[in-house]
CSV table of C-alpha atoms and ligand atoms in Angstrom, one decimal:
chain,number,residue,atom,x,y,z
W,243,MET,CA,-0.1,0.0,-0.1
W,244,HIS,CA,1.5,3.5,-1.0
W,245,TYR,CA,0.5,6.7,0.7
W,246,LEU,CA,0.8,10.0,-0.5
W,247,SER,CA,0.5,13.0,1.9
W,248,ARG,CA,-1.3,16.0,0.9
W,249,GLU,CA,1.4,18.3,0.2
W,250,GLN,CA,2.3,16.1,-2.8
W,251,SER,CA,-0.3,17.9,-4.9
W,252,VAL,CA,-0.7,19.9,-8.1
W,253,PHE,CA,-3.2,22.7,-9.0
W,254,SER,CA,-4.0,21.6,-12.6
W,255,PHE,CA,-3.8,18.3,-14.6
W,256,SER,CA,-0.6,18.3,-16.9
W,257,ARG,CA,1.2,16.2,-19.1
W,258,HIS,CA,4.3,17.9,-17.8
W,259,HIS,CA,3.9,17.6,-14.1
W,260,GLN,CA,6.5,15.0,-12.7
W,261,PRO,CA,4.9,12.1,-10.9
W,262,VAL,CA,5.4,12.0,-7.2
W,263,LEU,CA,5.0,8.2,-7.1
W,264,ARG,CA,5.3,5.4,-9.8
W,265,ILE,CA,3.3,2.1,-9.5
W,266,ASN,CA,2.4,-1.0,-11.4
W,267,SER,CA,-1.2,-1.7,-12.4
W,268,GLY,CA,-3.2,-3.4,-9.6
W,269,GLN,CA,-1.6,-1.4,-6.7
W,270,SER,CA,-3.1,0.3,-4.1
W,271,VAL,CA,-2.6,4.2,-3.1
W,272,THR,CA,-4.0,6.1,-0.2
W,273,PHE,CA,-4.4,9.7,-1.1
W,274,GLN,CA,-4.4,12.2,1.8
W,275,THR,CA,-6.2,15.6,0.5
W,276,TYR,CA,-6.6,18.9,1.7
W,277,ASP,CA,-10.0,20.7,1.3
W,278,CYS,CA,-10.6,22.5,-2.1
W,279,PHE,CA,-9.5,25.7,-0.3
W,280,SER,CA,-6.2,24.2,0.8
W,281,ASN,CA,-7.5,24.4,4.4
W,282,GLN,CA,-7.2,28.3,4.2
W,283,ILE,CA,-10.7,28.5,6.0
W,284,GLN,CA,-10.5,27.7,9.7
W,285,THR,CA,-13.3,29.7,11.1
W,286,GLU,CA,-16.5,31.3,10.2
W,287,ALA,CA,-15.0,34.5,10.2
W,288,ASP,CA,-12.8,33.4,7.4
W,289,LEU,CA,-14.9,34.2,4.2
W,290,VAL,CA,-14.1,32.9,0.8
W,291,ALA,CA,-13.4,36.4,-0.8
W,292,SER,CA,-10.6,36.9,1.7
W,293,ILE,CA,-8.6,33.9,0.5
W,294,ASP,CA,-5.5,33.2,-1.9
W,295,PHE,CA,-7.6,31.8,-5.0
W,296,ALA,CA,-4.1,30.7,-6.6
W,297,ARG,CA,-4.3,27.9,-3.8
W,298,VAL,CA,-7.8,26.5,-4.3
W,299,ASN,CA,-8.6,23.1,-5.8
W,300,PRO,CA,-5.4,21.3,-5.0
W,301,ALA,CA,-5.2,17.6,-6.2
W,302,THR,CA,-2.9,15.1,-4.4
W,303,GLY,CA,-0.6,13.4,-7.1
W,304,PRO,CA,-0.2,12.6,-9.9
W,305,VAL,CA,0.7,9.1,-9.8
W,306,PHE,CA,2.3,7.5,-12.8
W,307,VAL,CA,0.9,4.0,-13.9
W,308,GLU,CA,3.6,2.1,-15.5
W,309,GLU,CA,1.7,0.1,-17.7
W,310,ALA,CA,-0.9,2.9,-18.8
W,311,ARG,CA,-0.8,4.0,-22.7
W,312,PRO,CA,-3.0,6.2,-24.8
W,313,GLY,CA,-6.1,4.7,-25.5
W,314,ASP,CA,-6.2,2.5,-22.5
W,315,VAL,CA,-8.7,3.2,-19.5
W,316,LEU,CA,-7.5,4.0,-16.0
W,317,LYS,CA,-9.7,1.9,-13.7
W,318,VAL,CA,-9.8,3.7,-10.3
W,319,GLU,CA,-11.6,1.6,-7.3
W,320,VAL,CA,-12.5,3.6,-4.4
W,321,HIS,CA,-12.3,1.5,-1.4
W,322,ASP,CA,-13.1,4.0,1.4
W,323,VAL,CA,-13.4,8.0,1.7
W,324,ARG,CA,-12.7,9.3,5.2
W,325,VAL,CA,-13.2,12.9,6.2
W,326,ARG,CA,-12.1,14.8,9.4
W,327,ASP,CA,-14.4,15.9,11.8
W,328,TRP,CA,-15.4,19.6,10.4
W,329,GLY,CA,-16.2,20.8,6.9
W,330,VAL,CA,-16.7,24.1,5.3
W,331,ILE,CA,-19.6,25.3,3.4
W,332,SER,CA,-19.8,28.8,1.7
W,333,THR,CA,-21.3,31.3,-0.5
W,334,LEU,CA,-19.1,32.2,-3.5
W,335,PRO,CA,-19.4,35.7,-4.9
W,336,GLU,CA,-21.1,35.7,-8.2
W,337,MET,CA,-21.8,32.1,-8.4
W,338,GLY,CA,-24.7,29.8,-7.2
W,339,VAL,CA,-28.1,29.4,-8.1
W,340,LEU,CA,-29.4,31.4,-5.6
W,341,ILE,CA,-26.7,33.9,-4.9
W,342,HIS,CA,-29.0,36.9,-5.4
W,343,LYS,CA,-30.8,35.9,-2.6
W,344,ALA,CA,-27.9,35.2,0.0
W,345,GLU,CA,-25.3,36.9,2.3
W,346,PRO,CA,-21.8,36.2,2.0
W,347,LYS,CA,-21.4,33.3,4.6
W,348,THR,CA,-18.9,30.8,5.8
W,349,LYS,CA,-20.3,27.9,7.7
W,350,ILE,CA,-18.2,25.3,9.7
W,351,ILE,CA,-20.1,21.9,9.9
W,352,THR,CA,-19.7,19.1,12.3
W,353,VAL,CA,-18.8,15.7,10.5
W,354,GLU,CA,-19.4,12.9,13.0
W,355,ASN,CA,-17.3,9.5,12.0
W,356,SER,CA,-17.5,10.2,8.5
W,357,SER,CA,-21.4,9.5,8.7
W,358,ILE,CA,-23.3,12.4,10.2
W,359,ALA,CA,-23.2,15.9,9.6
W,360,HIS,CA,-24.5,18.4,11.9
W,361,PHE,CA,-25.9,21.3,10.1
W,362,ASP,CA,-26.6,23.2,13.3
W,363,GLU,CA,-28.1,22.3,16.7
W,364,ARG,CA,-31.2,21.1,15.4
W,365,ILE,CA,-30.5,19.6,12.0
W,366,ARG,CA,-28.6,16.8,11.1
W,367,PHE,CA,-28.2,14.3,8.1
W,368,ASP,CA,-26.5,11.3,7.2
W,369,VAL,CA,-23.6,11.7,4.6
W,370,THR,CA,-21.3,9.7,2.3
W,371,PRO,CA,-18.1,11.4,1.5
W,372,MET,CA,-17.3,11.7,-2.0
W,373,ILE,CA,-14.5,12.9,-4.1
W,374,GLY,CA,-15.2,16.2,-6.3
W,375,VAL,CA,-11.9,16.3,-8.3
W,376,ILE,CA,-10.5,13.0,-9.8
W,377,GLY,CA,-8.9,12.5,-13.1
W,378,VAL,CA,-5.9,12.2,-15.5
W,379,ALA,CA,-3.5,14.2,-17.6
W,380,PRO,CA,-5.1,15.5,-20.6
W,381,ALA,CA,-3.2,15.4,-24.1
W,382,GLY,CA,-3.0,18.8,-24.7
W,383,GLU,CA,-3.3,21.9,-23.0
W,384,ASP,CA,-3.0,21.9,-19.0
W,385,VAL,CA,-6.5,22.1,-17.4
W,386,PRO,CA,-7.0,23.8,-14.1
W,387,CYS,CA,-8.1,21.5,-11.4
W,388,GLY,CA,-11.0,23.7,-10.8
W,389,HIS,CA,-12.3,22.6,-14.3
W,390,PRO,CA,-14.2,19.5,-15.3
W,391,GLY,CA,-13.4,17.8,-18.7
W,392,ALA,CA,-12.7,14.4,-20.6
W,393,HIS,CA,-9.7,13.6,-18.6
W,394,GLY,CA,-12.1,14.3,-15.4
W,395,GLY,CA,-11.1,17.0,-13.1
W,396,ASN,CA,-13.7,18.7,-11.4
W,397,ILE,CA,-16.6,16.5,-12.1
W,398,ASP,CA,-18.5,17.0,-8.5
W,399,THR,CA,-20.1,13.6,-9.1
W,400,HIS,CA,-21.5,12.0,-5.8
W,401,THR,CA,-21.6,8.7,-7.0
W,402,ILE,CA,-17.8,8.8,-6.8
W,403,THR,CA,-18.1,7.4,-3.1
W,404,ARG,CA,-17.0,4.4,-1.2
W,405,GLY,CA,-17.4,1.4,-3.1
W,406,SER,CA,-17.6,3.1,-6.6
W,407,ILE,CA,-15.5,2.2,-9.7
W,408,VAL,CA,-14.3,5.4,-11.6
W,409,TYR,CA,-13.1,4.8,-15.3
W,410,LEU,CA,-10.8,7.6,-17.2
W,411,PRO,CA,-9.5,7.7,-20.4
W,412,VAL,CA,-5.8,7.3,-20.4
W,413,ASN,CA,-4.2,10.3,-22.6
W,414,VAL,CA,-0.6,10.0,-21.8
W,415,GLU,CA,2.0,7.5,-20.8
W,416,GLY,CA,1.6,6.5,-17.2
W,417,ALA,CA,-1.8,8.2,-17.0
W,418,LEU,CA,-0.7,10.9,-14.3
W,419,PHE,CA,-3.8,10.5,-12.0
W,420,ALA,CA,-4.5,12.6,-9.2
W,421,LEU,CA,-7.6,13.3,-6.8
W,422,GLY,CA,-8.8,15.7,-4.3
W,423,ASP,CA,-11.9,18.2,-3.3
W,424,VAL,CA,-13.3,15.6,-1.0
W,425,HIS,CA,-16.9,16.6,0.2
W,426,ALA,CA,-18.4,15.0,3.3
W,427,SER,CA,-21.6,15.6,1.3
W,428,MET,CA,-22.8,17.3,-2.1
W,429,GLY,CA,-26.4,17.3,-3.3
W,430,ASP,CA,-26.9,17.0,-7.3
W,431,GLY,CA,-26.3,20.4,-8.6
W,432,GLU,CA,-24.1,21.8,-6.0
W,433,ILE,CA,-26.4,24.7,-6.2
W,434,CYS,CA,-24.5,27.3,-3.8
W,435,GLY,CA,-21.1,26.1,-5.5
W,436,THR,CA,-19.7,24.2,-2.4
W,437,GLY,CA,-20.1,20.6,-0.9
W,438,ILE,CA,-19.1,20.3,2.7
W,439,GLU,CA,-15.3,21.0,1.6
W,440,ILE,CA,-13.3,19.1,4.0
W,441,ALA,CA,-9.9,17.4,4.1
W,442,GLY,CA,-9.9,13.7,3.8
W,443,GLU,CA,-8.4,10.2,2.9
W,444,VAL,CA,-9.2,8.1,0.0
W,445,ASP,CA,-8.1,4.7,-0.4
W,446,THR,CA,-7.8,3.5,-4.0
W,447,THR,CA,-6.4,0.7,-6.4
W,448,LEU,CA,-5.3,1.8,-9.7
W,449,SER,CA,-5.3,-0.8,-12.7
W,450,VAL,CA,-5.1,-0.5,-16.4
W,451,VAL,CA,-7.5,-1.8,-18.5
W,452,LYS,CA,-6.7,-2.7,-21.9
W,453,GLY,CA,-8.6,-3.2,-25.2
W,454,GLN,CA,-11.5,-0.7,-24.4
W,455,THR,CA,-11.4,3.0,-25.0
W,456,ILE,CA,-13.9,5.8,-23.5
W,457,THR,CA,-13.9,9.3,-24.2
W,458,ARG,CA,-15.0,10.4,-21.2
W,459,PRO,CA,-15.5,9.3,-17.4
W,460,MET,CA,-17.5,6.7,-16.4
W,461,VAL,CA,-18.5,5.6,-13.1
W,462,GLU,CA,-19.9,2.0,-11.7
W,463,THR,CA,-21.6,1.6,-8.6
W,464,SER,CA,-23.1,-1.5,-7.1
W,465,ASP,CA,-26.4,-1.0,-9.1
W,466,SER,CA,-25.6,1.6,-11.7
W,467,TRP,CA,-23.7,2.7,-14.7
W,468,TYR,CA,-23.1,6.3,-15.0
W,469,THR,CA,-21.5,8.4,-18.4
W,470,ILE,CA,-20.4,11.7,-17.5
W,471,ALA,CA,-20.0,14.9,-19.5
W,472,GLU,CA,-19.5,18.6,-19.2
W,473,ASP,CA,-20.1,21.6,-21.7
W,474,HIS,CA,-20.8,25.1,-21.2
W,475,ASP,CA,-24.4,24.7,-22.2
W,476,ILE,CA,-26.5,21.9,-20.0
W,477,SER,CA,-28.5,20.9,-22.8
W,478,ARG,CA,-25.6,19.8,-24.6
W,479,ALA,CA,-23.9,18.3,-21.5
W,480,ILE,CA,-27.3,16.4,-21.0
W,481,ARG,CA,-27.0,15.3,-24.6
W,482,ILE,CA,-23.4,14.2,-24.7
W,483,ALA,CA,-23.8,12.1,-21.5
W,484,CYS,CA,-27.0,10.3,-23.1
W,485,GLU,CA,-24.8,9.7,-26.3
W,486,ASP,CA,-22.0,8.2,-24.6
W,487,MET,CA,-24.7,5.8,-22.8
W,488,GLN,CA,-26.5,4.9,-26.1
W,489,THR,CA,-23.2,4.0,-28.0
W,490,LEU,CA,-22.2,1.7,-24.7
W,491,LEU,CA,-25.8,-0.1,-25.0
W,492,VAL,CA,-25.4,-0.5,-29.0
W,493,GLU,CA,-22.2,-1.9,-28.3
W,494,LYS,CA,-22.4,-3.9,-25.2
W,495,TRP,CA,-26.2,-4.9,-25.3
W,496,ASN,CA,-26.5,-5.4,-29.0
W,497,LEU,CA,-29.3,-2.8,-29.3
W,498,THR,CA,-29.9,-0.7,-32.3
W,499,PRO,CA,-29.5,3.1,-31.5
W,500,THR,CA,-33.4,3.6,-31.3
W,501,ASP,CA,-33.9,0.9,-28.9
W,502,ALA,CA,-31.0,2.0,-26.8
W,503,TYR,CA,-32.7,5.4,-26.9
W,504,LEU,CA,-36.0,4.2,-26.1
W,505,LEU,CA,-34.8,1.9,-23.0
W,506,MET,CA,-32.8,4.8,-21.7
W,507,SER,CA,-36.0,6.9,-21.7
W,508,VAL,CA,-38.0,4.4,-19.7
W,509,ALA,CA,-35.3,3.0,-17.4
W,510,GLY,CA,-32.5,5.5,-17.0
W,511,ASP,CA,-32.1,9.0,-15.5
W,512,VAL,CA,-30.7,12.3,-16.4
W,513,GLN,CA,-29.0,13.4,-13.5
W,514,MET,CA,-26.9,16.6,-12.8
W,515,CYS,CA,-23.5,16.6,-11.4
W,516,GLN,CA,-22.6,20.4,-11.0
W,517,CYS,CA,-24.8,23.3,-12.3
W,518,CYS,CA,-24.1,25.9,-9.9
W,519,LYS,CA,-21.6,28.5,-12.3
W,520,PRO,CA,-22.7,31.1,-14.4
W,521,SER,CA,-22.3,30.6,-18.1
W,522,PRO,CA,-19.9,30.3,-19.7
W,523,VAL,CA,-18.7,27.9,-17.2
W,524,GLU,CA,-18.9,24.2,-17.3
W,525,VAL,CA,-21.9,22.4,-16.1
W,526,VAL,CA,-21.6,18.3,-15.6
W,527,ALA,CA,-24.2,15.9,-16.3
W,528,ARG,CA,-24.5,12.4,-16.1
W,529,PHE,CA,-26.8,9.5,-17.2
W,530,ARG,CA,-27.5,6.7,-15.0
W,531,MET,CA,-28.4,3.3,-16.8
W,532,PRO,CA,-29.2,0.8,-13.8
W,533,LYS,CA,-27.5,-2.7,-14.1
W,534,LEU,CA,-30.3,-5.0,-15.4
W,535,LYS,CA,-30.4,-8.7,-14.8
W,536,ASN,CA,-28.4,-10.8,-17.1
W,537,MET,CA,-27.0,-7.8,-19.3
W,538,PRO,CA,-23.2,-7.7,-19.7
W,539,ARG,CA,-21.0,-5.0,-18.1
W,540,LEU,CA,-20.8,-1.9,-19.8
W,541,ILE,CA,-16.8,-1.4,-19.2
W,542,GLY,CA,-14.2,-3.2,-17.4
Z,282,CA,CA1,-15.5,20.8,-6.9
Z,283,CA,CA1,-15.3,21.3,-3.5
């Protein structure tokens, strides 16, 4: 088992970064992570407007996986996501669905045993910690960790949690994998622009899948398959996620494109990952297809 401490982090996904760890396919790595503010917010008096934005959204890594070559798929098994006992929710300047009806605010939330969030003295709810930023180096230009893309990055998908498997397209030799931006909890859409931002530790196994290529990230859970897509336009993001699922169902379940479309309409779900940011910043959508009895795996 390899361990990476949070100081071994980057602020972009880039083919130019030097790896902080080299492993073979199938090895396990635990990633310690900062929260998305690099732990700059410590009290409710610390407003987001006062922090150094050059240090927002660090990702621990990157890890070079020896067997990974462009065109392969990197399989990331998420065994556990543990979080510290407090996190941060905040408004973000000029961002979020209801920012016109909100005051600048930082709220510190107690999180008990990585499983119960205490919103205040009265309100508590069960949480399953998840990973906001997870990805590999893109083939082209560097992408800051705050942005989503076909390489992954800030895809803010709450299905990426304990027990999930994330599949990422390998774009460069070694893949150069990194993750960060753990949330104790985040709702679909992340409407205020933050989850419960929190430092954490993530246990993974990283493996290379040969012989299958994907264009964008996918997620597998115990009962579902997810395609994930980002775009500046919410309708296009939804359409791309749907097209990716349709393509998989045609290939793997031997359906015509039309039958795949019809099945998706009656058995699957369009869901939002993140849609808190003003245009033209990217939104992220996903399509959920349930695992159906006797039907083949869609990947891996
Ligand atoms: Ca995020
Ligand atoms: Ca976040």
